[in-house]
Amino acid sequence: MSNATSLLTAEDLEFLGRPLHGFLSVAGGPQPPQPRPVWFEATAEGTIQFFTEPDSLKVRRLRRDPRASIVVAAPVGERERWVSIAGRATVEADGAHDLCSRLAARYWDLDDRARADDLAGILAADLLRVVIQPETVRRYAY
């Protein structure tokens, strides 16, 4: 069953709280969208956020046109389910390192020394936080 709203539901937030990859698309002018996998967090306020480097292509594109969307799907072996969120994104200077640490703990085993070292390397870099305010949320669950 598929339906659309402008808000994330409690069921959406539960699903999006899992360590799944989101596929992010940003407006790119005359080129078709080119989704990229990202770690993300759905907030209690109903926004989606992720971190990125200041010189990334997605930041340059979002500064020109703030439209963005992210699609998250259940992995193979589970019943079909997805959530698609589209809205306007803001690029924030604060909170990216804390977000990165939270997401790394969700996606990686930080007791693994190699992963802990990877996280330290990411945290040593400049990071920005991107926040998508949902305007349209579509979902499907079988």
Coordinates of N, CA and C in Angstrom, one line a residue, residues 15-121:
F15 N 11.1 2.9 11.1 CA 11.8 2.3 9.9 C 13.1 3.1 9.7
L16 N 13.0 4.4 9.6 CA 14.2 5.2 9.3 C 15.2 5.2 10.4
G17 N 14.9 4.7 11.6 CA 15.8 4.7 12.7 C 16.8 3.5 12.6
R18 N 16.6 2.6 11.6 CA 17.4 1.5 11.4 C 18.7 1.9 10.6
P19 N 19.7 1.1 10.7 CA 21.0 1.5 9.9 C 20.8 1.1 8.4
L20 N 20.0 1.9 7.7 CA 19.8 1.7 6.3 C 20.5 2.8 5.6
H21 N 20.8 2.6 4.3 CA 21.4 3.7 3.5 C 20.2 4.4 2.8
G22 N 20.3 5.7 2.8 CA 19.4 6.6 2.0 C 20.0 6.9 0.7
F23 N 19.3 7.0 -0.3 CA 19.8 7.5 -1.6 C 19.3 8.9 -1.9
L24 N 20.3 9.8 -1.8 CA 20.0 11.2 -1.9 C 20.1 11.7 -3.3
S25 N 19.1 12.5 -3.7 CA 19.2 13.2 -5.0 C 19.0 14.7 -4.7
V26 N 19.8 15.5 -5.4 CA 19.6 17.0 -5.3 C 19.4 17.5 -6.7
A27 N 18.8 18.7 -6.7 CA 18.5 19.3 -8.0 C 19.8 19.6 -8.7
G28 N 20.0 19.3 -10.0 CA 21.2 19.5 -10.6 C 21.1 20.3 -12.0
G29 N 20.1 21.1 -12.1 CA 20.0 21.8 -13.4 C 19.6 20.9 -14.5
P30 N 20.2 21.0 -15.7 CA 19.8 20.3 -16.9 C 20.1 18.8 -16.8
Q31 N 21.0 18.4 -15.9 CA 21.3 17.0 -15.8 C 20.3 16.2 -15.0
P32 N 20.1 15.0 -15.3 CA 19.1 14.2 -14.4 C 19.7 14.0 -13.1
P33 N 18.9 13.8 -12.0 CA 19.4 13.5 -10.7 C 20.3 12.3 -10.7
Q34 N 21.3 12.3 -9.9 CA 22.3 11.2 -9.8 C 22.4 10.9 -8.3
P35 N 21.5 10.0 -7.8 CA 21.4 9.6 -6.4 C 22.8 9.1 -5.9
R36 N 23.0 9.4 -4.6 CA 24.2 8.9 -3.9 C 23.8 8.3 -2.6
P37 N 24.4 7.2 -2.2 CA 24.0 6.7 -0.8 C 24.6 7.5 0.3
V38 N 23.8 7.7 1.3 CA 24.3 8.5 2.5 C 23.8 7.9 3.8
W39 N 24.6 8.1 4.8 CA 24.1 7.8 6.2 C 23.1 9.0 6.5
F40 N 22.1 8.7 7.3 CA 21.2 9.8 7.6 C 20.6 9.5 8.9
E41 N 19.9 10.6 9.5 CA 19.2 10.5 10.7 C 17.8 11.1 10.5
A42 N 16.8 10.5 10.9 CA 15.4 11.1 11.0 C 15.3 11.6 12.4
T43 N 14.9 12.9 12.5 CA 14.9 13.5 13.9 C 13.5 13.4 14.4
A44 N 13.3 13.6 15.7 CA 12.0 13.6 16.4 C 11.1 14.7 15.8
E45 N 11.8 15.7 15.3 CA 11.0 16.8 14.7 C 10.5 16.5 13.3
G46 N 10.9 15.4 12.8 CA 10.4 15.0 11.5 C 11.3 15.5 10.3
T47 N 12.5 15.9 10.6 CA 13.4 16.2 9.5 C 14.4 15.1 9.2
I48 N 15.1 15.2 8.1 CA 16.1 14.2 7.8 C 17.4 15.0 7.7
Q49 N 18.5 14.5 8.4 CA 19.7 15.2 8.3 C 20.9 14.2 8.0
F50 N 21.9 14.7 7.4 CA 23.1 14.0 7.1 C 24.3 15.0 7.2
F51 N 25.5 14.4 7.1 CA 26.7 15.3 7.1 C 27.4 15.1 5.8
T52 N 28.2 16.1 5.5 CA 29.0 16.1 4.3 C 30.1 17.1 4.4
E53 N 31.1 17.0 3.5 CA 32.2 18.0 3.5 C 31.7 19.3 2.8
P54 N 32.3 20.4 3.2 CA 31.9 21.7 2.7 C 32.1 21.8 1.1
D55 N 33.0 21.2 0.6 CA 33.3 21.3 -0.9 C 32.7 20.2 -1.7
S56 N 31.7 19.5 -1.1 CA 31.1 18.4 -1.9 C 30.1 19.0 -2.9
L57 N 30.0 18.2 -4.0 CA 29.1 18.6 -5.1 C 27.7 18.8 -4.6
K58 N 27.2 18.0 -3.7 CA 25.8 18.2 -3.2 C 25.7 19.5 -2.5
V59 N 26.7 20.0 -1.7 CA 26.6 21.3 -1.1 C 26.5 22.4 -2.1
R60 N 27.4 22.3 -3.1 CA 27.4 23.3 -4.2 C 26.0 23.4 -4.9
R61 N 25.5 22.2 -5.2 CA 24.2 22.2 -5.8 C 23.0 22.7 -4.9
L62 N 23.1 22.3 -3.6 CA 22.0 22.7 -2.7 C 22.1 24.3 -2.5
R63 N 23.3 24.8 -2.5 CA 23.4 26.3 -2.4 C 22.7 27.0 -3.6
R64 N 22.7 26.4 -4.7 CA 22.1 27.0 -5.9 C 20.6 26.7 -6.0
D65 N 20.2 25.5 -5.5 CA 18.8 25.1 -5.6 C 18.6 24.1 -4.4
P66 N 17.8 24.5 -3.4 CA 17.7 23.7 -2.2 C 16.8 22.4 -2.2
R67 N 16.3 22.1 -3.4 CA 15.4 20.9 -3.5 C 16.3 19.6 -3.4
A68 N 15.8 18.7 -2.5 CA 16.4 17.5 -2.3 C 15.4 16.4 -2.0
S69 N 15.8 15.1 -2.3 CA 15.0 14.0 -1.9 C 15.9 12.9 -1.5
I70 N 15.3 12.0 -0.6 CA 16.0 10.8 -0.2 C 15.0 9.7 -0.2
V71 N 15.5 8.5 -0.6 CA 14.7 7.3 -0.7 C 15.4 6.3 0.2
V72 N 14.7 5.6 1.1 CA 15.2 4.6 1.9 C 14.4 3.3 1.7
A73 N 15.0 2.2 1.4 CA 14.3 0.9 1.2 C 14.8 -0.2 2.1
A74 N 13.9 -1.1 2.4 CA 14.2 -2.2 3.2 C 15.2 -3.1 2.4
P75 N 16.1 -3.8 3.1 CA 17.0 -4.7 2.4 C 16.4 -5.9 1.8
V76 N 17.1 -6.5 0.9 CA 16.7 -7.8 0.3 C 16.5 -8.8 1.4
G77 N 15.4 -9.6 1.2 CA 15.1 -10.6 2.2 C 14.0 -10.2 3.2
E78 N 13.7 -8.9 3.2 CA 12.6 -8.4 4.0 C 11.4 -8.0 3.0
R79 N 10.2 -7.9 3.6 CA 9.1 -7.5 2.8 C 9.3 -6.1 2.2
E80 N 8.8 -5.9 1.0 CA 9.0 -4.7 0.3 C 8.5 -3.5 1.1
R81 N 9.4 -2.5 1.3 CA 9.0 -1.3 2.0 C 10.0 -0.2 1.6
W82 N 9.4 1.0 1.4 CA 10.3 2.2 1.2 C 9.6 3.4 1.7
V83 N 10.4 4.5 1.9 CA 9.9 5.8 2.3 C 10.7 6.8 1.4
S84 N 10.0 7.7 0.8 CA 10.7 8.7 -0.1 C 10.3 10.1 0.5
I85 N 11.3 10.9 0.8 CA 11.1 12.2 1.4 C 11.6 13.3 0.4
A86 N 10.8 14.3 0.1 CA 11.3 15.4 -0.8 C 11.0 16.7 -0.1
G87 N 11.9 17.6 -0.2 CA 11.7 18.9 0.4 C 12.8 19.8 0.2
R88 N 12.9 20.9 0.9 CA 13.9 21.9 0.8 C 15.0 21.6 1.9
A89 N 16.2 21.7 1.5 CA 17.4 21.4 2.4 C 18.0 22.7 2.8
T90 N 18.5 22.8 4.0 CA 19.4 23.8 4.5 C 20.7 23.3 4.8
V91 N 21.7 24.0 4.6 CA 23.1 23.6 5.0 C 23.5 24.4 6.2
E92 N 23.8 23.6 7.3 CA 24.0 24.1 8.6 C 25.5 24.0 9.0
A93 N 26.1 25.0 9.6 CA 27.5 24.9 10.1 C 27.6 24.2 11.4
D94 N 26.6 24.0 12.2 CA 26.7 23.4 13.5 C 26.2 21.9 13.5
G95 N 26.7 21.1 14.4 CA 26.1 19.8 14.7 C 26.6 18.7 13.8
A96 N 27.4 19.0 12.8 CA 27.8 17.9 11.9 C 28.7 16.8 12.6
H97 N 29.6 17.2 13.4 CA 30.5 16.3 14.0 C 29.8 15.4 15.0
D98 N 28.8 16.0 15.8 CA 28.0 15.1 16.7 C 27.2 14.2 15.9
L99 N 26.6 14.6 14.8 CA 25.8 13.8 14.0 C 26.6 12.6 13.4
C100 N 27.8 13.0 12.9 CA 28.7 12.0 12.4 C 29.0 10.9 13.4
S101 N 29.3 11.3 14.6 CA 29.6 10.3 15.7 C 28.4 9.4 16.0
R102 N 27.2 10.0 16.0 CA 26.0 9.2 16.3 C 25.8 8.2 15.2
L103 N 25.9 8.6 13.9 CA 25.7 7.8 12.8 C 26.8 6.7 12.7
A104 N 28.0 7.0 12.9 CA 29.1 6.0 12.9 C 28.8 4.9 13.9
A105 N 28.3 5.3 15.1 CA 28.0 4.3 16.1 C 26.8 3.4 15.6
R106 N 25.9 3.9 14.8 CA 24.8 3.2 14.3 C 25.2 2.2 13.2
Y107 N 26.1 2.7 12.3 CA 26.4 2.0 11.1 C 27.6 1.1 11.2
W108 N 28.5 1.4 12.1 CA 29.8 0.7 12.3 C 29.9 0.1 13.7
D109 N 30.7 -0.9 13.8 CA 31.1 -1.5 15.1 C 32.4 -0.7 15.5
L110 N 32.2 0.3 16.4 CA 33.4 1.1 16.7 C 34.3 0.5 17.7
D111 N 34.1 -0.8 18.1 CA 35.1 -1.5 18.8 C 36.1 -2.1 17.9
D112 N 35.8 -2.1 16.6 CA 36.7 -2.5 15.5 C 37.7 -1.3 15.4
R113 N 39.0 -1.5 15.7 CA 40.0 -0.4 15.6 C 40.0 0.3 14.3
A114 N 39.9 -0.5 13.2 CA 40.0 0.2 11.9 C 38.8 1.1 11.7
R115 N 37.6 0.7 12.2 CA 36.4 1.6 12.0 C 36.6 2.9 13.0
A116 N 37.1 2.6 14.2 CA 37.3 3.8 15.1 C 38.3 4.8 14.5
D117 N 39.4 4.2 13.8 CA 40.4 5.1 13.1 C 39.7 5.8 12.0
D118 N 38.8 5.1 11.2 CA 38.1 5.8 10.1 C 37.3 6.9 10.6
L119 N 36.6 6.7 11.8 CA 35.8 7.8 12.3 C 36.7 8.9 12.8
A120 N 37.8 8.7 13.4 CA 38.7 9.8 13.8 C 39.1 10.6 12.6
G121 N 39.4 9.9 11.5 CA 39.8 10.7 10.3 C 38.7 11.5 9.8

